[in-house]
Amino acid sequence: MSKALNELPYDFGGALDYLRKYRKLTNQGLSDLSFLSVEYISKLQNNHIKAPSVQTVIALCIAMSLQFQLSDELLKRSGRSLRSLSTDEDMLYNLMIMSSSDYTVEECNQILLGNNLPPLTIKKDSSI
């Protein structure tokens, strides 16, 4: 993991692409796990989307089962942070990325919906 942290590109798109490859996932594989379209993931990796939502970044971290430090770095590169933990939603997101290998995006969505919060992503029949 320290090698990944040292080699992680500074831009969000580059970091996402690096981490996807680090986890040995294709764009299609990441799409299947995150419920984000392949096209959307490609746009993120090419920095065509400048400010992905925190929900999108959390979904990607969970889908890739990233260790907390890598998730935190990807969040930083997206311009997001969960450091304040000022809301129940932020606290749940933090718990989810701390144990990302224990949950799927679908399971996290169920937890969020059970707490009357919006899901991270929606299972795709349509693209985001």
JSON list of C-alpha atoms in Angstrom, two decimals, residues 13-77:
[
{"chain": "A", "resi": 13, "resn": "GLY", "atom": "CA", "xyz": [-8.75, 11.19, -12.72]},
{"chain": "A", "resi": 14, "resn": "GLY", "atom": "CA", "xyz": [-5.19, 9.91, -12.69]},
{"chain": "A", "resi": 15, "resn": "ALA", "atom": "CA", "xyz": [-5.57, 8.66, -9.12]},
{"chain": "A", "resi": 16, "resn": "LEU", "atom": "CA", "xyz": [-8.82, 6.86, -9.97]},
{"chain": "A", "resi": 17, "resn": "ASP", "atom": "CA", "xyz": [-7.24, 5.24, -13.03]},
{"chain": "A", "resi": 18, "resn": "TYR", "atom": "CA", "xyz": [-4.18, 4.21, -11.00]},
{"chain": "A", "resi": 19, "resn": "LEU", "atom": "CA", "xyz": [-6.26, 2.74, -8.16]},
{"chain": "A", "resi": 20, "resn": "ARG", "atom": "CA", "xyz": [-8.56, 0.88, -10.56]},
{"chain": "A", "resi": 21, "resn": "LYS", "atom": "CA", "xyz": [-5.50, -0.76, -12.13]},
{"chain": "A", "resi": 22, "resn": "TYR", "atom": "CA", "xyz": [-3.94, -1.31, -8.68]},
{"chain": "A", "resi": 23, "resn": "ARG", "atom": "CA", "xyz": [-7.06, -3.30, -7.76]},
{"chain": "A", "resi": 24, "resn": "LYS", "atom": "CA", "xyz": [-6.85, -5.13, -11.12]},
{"chain": "A", "resi": 25, "resn": "LEU", "atom": "CA", "xyz": [-10.25, -3.94, -12.30]},
{"chain": "A", "resi": 26, "resn": "THR", "atom": "CA", "xyz": [-11.38, -3.01, -15.79]},
{"chain": "A", "resi": 27, "resn": "ASN", "atom": "CA", "xyz": [-13.65, -0.03, -16.32]},
{"chain": "A", "resi": 28, "resn": "GLN", "atom": "CA", "xyz": [-16.49, -2.52, -16.84]},
{"chain": "A", "resi": 29, "resn": "GLY", "atom": "CA", "xyz": [-15.63, -4.33, -13.61]},
{"chain": "A", "resi": 30, "resn": "LEU", "atom": "CA", "xyz": [-15.59, -1.07, -11.68]},
{"chain": "A", "resi": 31, "resn": "SER", "atom": "CA", "xyz": [-18.86, -0.09, -13.33]},
{"chain": "A", "resi": 32, "resn": "ASP", "atom": "CA", "xyz": [-20.48, -3.36, -12.26]},
{"chain": "A", "resi": 33, "resn": "LEU", "atom": "CA", "xyz": [-19.32, -2.95, -8.66]},
{"chain": "A", "resi": 34, "resn": "SER", "atom": "CA", "xyz": [-20.05, 0.78, -8.28]},
{"chain": "A", "resi": 35, "resn": "PHE", "atom": "CA", "xyz": [-23.30, 1.03, -10.30]},
{"chain": "A", "resi": 36, "resn": "LEU", "atom": "CA", "xyz": [-21.73, 3.88, -12.27]},
{"chain": "A", "resi": 37, "resn": "SER", "atom": "CA", "xyz": [-21.68, 3.68, -16.06]},
{"chain": "A", "resi": 38, "resn": "VAL", "atom": "CA", "xyz": [-18.48, 2.85, -17.92]},
{"chain": "A", "resi": 39, "resn": "GLU", "atom": "CA", "xyz": [-18.84, 6.17, -19.74]},
{"chain": "A", "resi": 40, "resn": "TYR", "atom": "CA", "xyz": [-19.07, 8.10, -16.47]},
{"chain": "A", "resi": 41, "resn": "ILE", "atom": "CA", "xyz": [-16.02, 6.31, -15.04]},
{"chain": "A", "resi": 42, "resn": "SER", "atom": "CA", "xyz": [-14.10, 7.11, -18.23]},
{"chain": "A", "resi": 43, "resn": "LYS", "atom": "CA", "xyz": [-15.08, 10.79, -17.93]},
{"chain": "A", "resi": 44, "resn": "LEU", "atom": "CA", "xyz": [-13.89, 10.80, -14.31]},
{"chain": "A", "resi": 45, "resn": "GLN", "atom": "CA", "xyz": [-10.56, 9.19, -15.23]},
{"chain": "A", "resi": 46, "resn": "ASN", "atom": "CA", "xyz": [-10.01, 11.72, -18.00]},
{"chain": "A", "resi": 47, "resn": "ASN", "atom": "CA", "xyz": [-10.83, 14.64, -15.65]},
{"chain": "A", "resi": 48, "resn": "HIS", "atom": "CA", "xyz": [-13.85, 15.63, -17.75]},
{"chain": "A", "resi": 49, "resn": "ILE", "atom": "CA", "xyz": [-15.87, 15.84, -14.55]},
{"chain": "A", "resi": 50, "resn": "LYS", "atom": "CA", "xyz": [-14.18, 18.31, -12.25]},
{"chain": "A", "resi": 51, "resn": "ALA", "atom": "CA", "xyz": [-16.14, 17.85, -9.04]},
{"chain": "A", "resi": 52, "resn": "PRO", "atom": "CA", "xyz": [-17.53, 14.36, -8.50]},
{"chain": "A", "resi": 53, "resn": "SER", "atom": "CA", "xyz": [-19.95, 14.11, -5.60]},
{"chain": "A", "resi": 54, "resn": "VAL", "atom": "CA", "xyz": [-18.78, 12.68, -2.31]},
{"chain": "A", "resi": 55, "resn": "GLN", "atom": "CA", "xyz": [-21.27, 9.85, -2.85]},
{"chain": "A", "resi": 56, "resn": "THR", "atom": "CA", "xyz": [-19.64, 8.96, -6.17]},
{"chain": "A", "resi": 57, "resn": "VAL", "atom": "CA", "xyz": [-16.16, 8.92, -4.65]},
{"chain": "A", "resi": 58, "resn": "ILE", "atom": "CA", "xyz": [-17.29, 6.83, -1.68]},
{"chain": "A", "resi": 59, "resn": "ALA", "atom": "CA", "xyz": [-19.01, 4.36, -4.05]},
{"chain": "A", "resi": 60, "resn": "LEU", "atom": "CA", "xyz": [-15.78, 4.04, -6.06]},
{"chain": "A", "resi": 61, "resn": "CYS", "atom": "CA", "xyz": [-13.71, 3.49, -2.90]},
{"chain": "A", "resi": 62, "resn": "ILE", "atom": "CA", "xyz": [-16.09, 0.78, -1.69]},
{"chain": "A", "resi": 63, "resn": "ALA", "atom": "CA", "xyz": [-16.32, -0.83, -5.12]},
{"chain": "A", "resi": 64, "resn": "MET", "atom": "CA", "xyz": [-12.51, -1.06, -5.24]},
{"chain": "A", "resi": 65, "resn": "SER", "atom": "CA", "xyz": [-12.30, -2.24, -1.58]},
{"chain": "A", "resi": 66, "resn": "LEU", "atom": "CA", "xyz": [-9.63, 0.38, -0.94]},
{"chain": "A", "resi": 67, "resn": "GLN", "atom": "CA", "xyz": [-7.78, 0.61, 2.34]},
{"chain": "A", "resi": 68, "resn": "PHE", "atom": "CA", "xyz": [-8.79, 3.67, 4.36]},
{"chain": "A", "resi": 69, "resn": "GLN", "atom": "CA", "xyz": [-5.61, 5.63, 3.56]},
{"chain": "A", "resi": 70, "resn": "LEU", "atom": "CA", "xyz": [-6.14, 5.18, -0.19]},
{"chain": "A", "resi": 71, "resn": "SER", "atom": "CA", "xyz": [-9.81, 6.13, 0.11]},
{"chain": "A", "resi": 72, "resn": "ASP", "atom": "CA", "xyz": [-8.85, 9.23, 2.06]},
{"chain": "A", "resi": 73, "resn": "GLU", "atom": "CA", "xyz": [-6.32, 10.22, -0.61]},
{"chain": "A", "resi": 74, "resn": "LEU", "atom": "CA", "xyz": [-8.84, 9.71, -3.41]},
{"chain": "A", "resi": 75, "resn": "LEU", "atom": "CA", "xyz": [-11.33, 11.86, -1.51]},
{"chain": "A", "resi": 76, "resn": "LYS", "atom": "CA", "xyz": [-8.71, 14.60, -1.12]},
{"chain": "A", "resi": 77, "resn": "ARG", "atom": "CA", "xyz": [-7.94, 14.53, -4.84]}
]
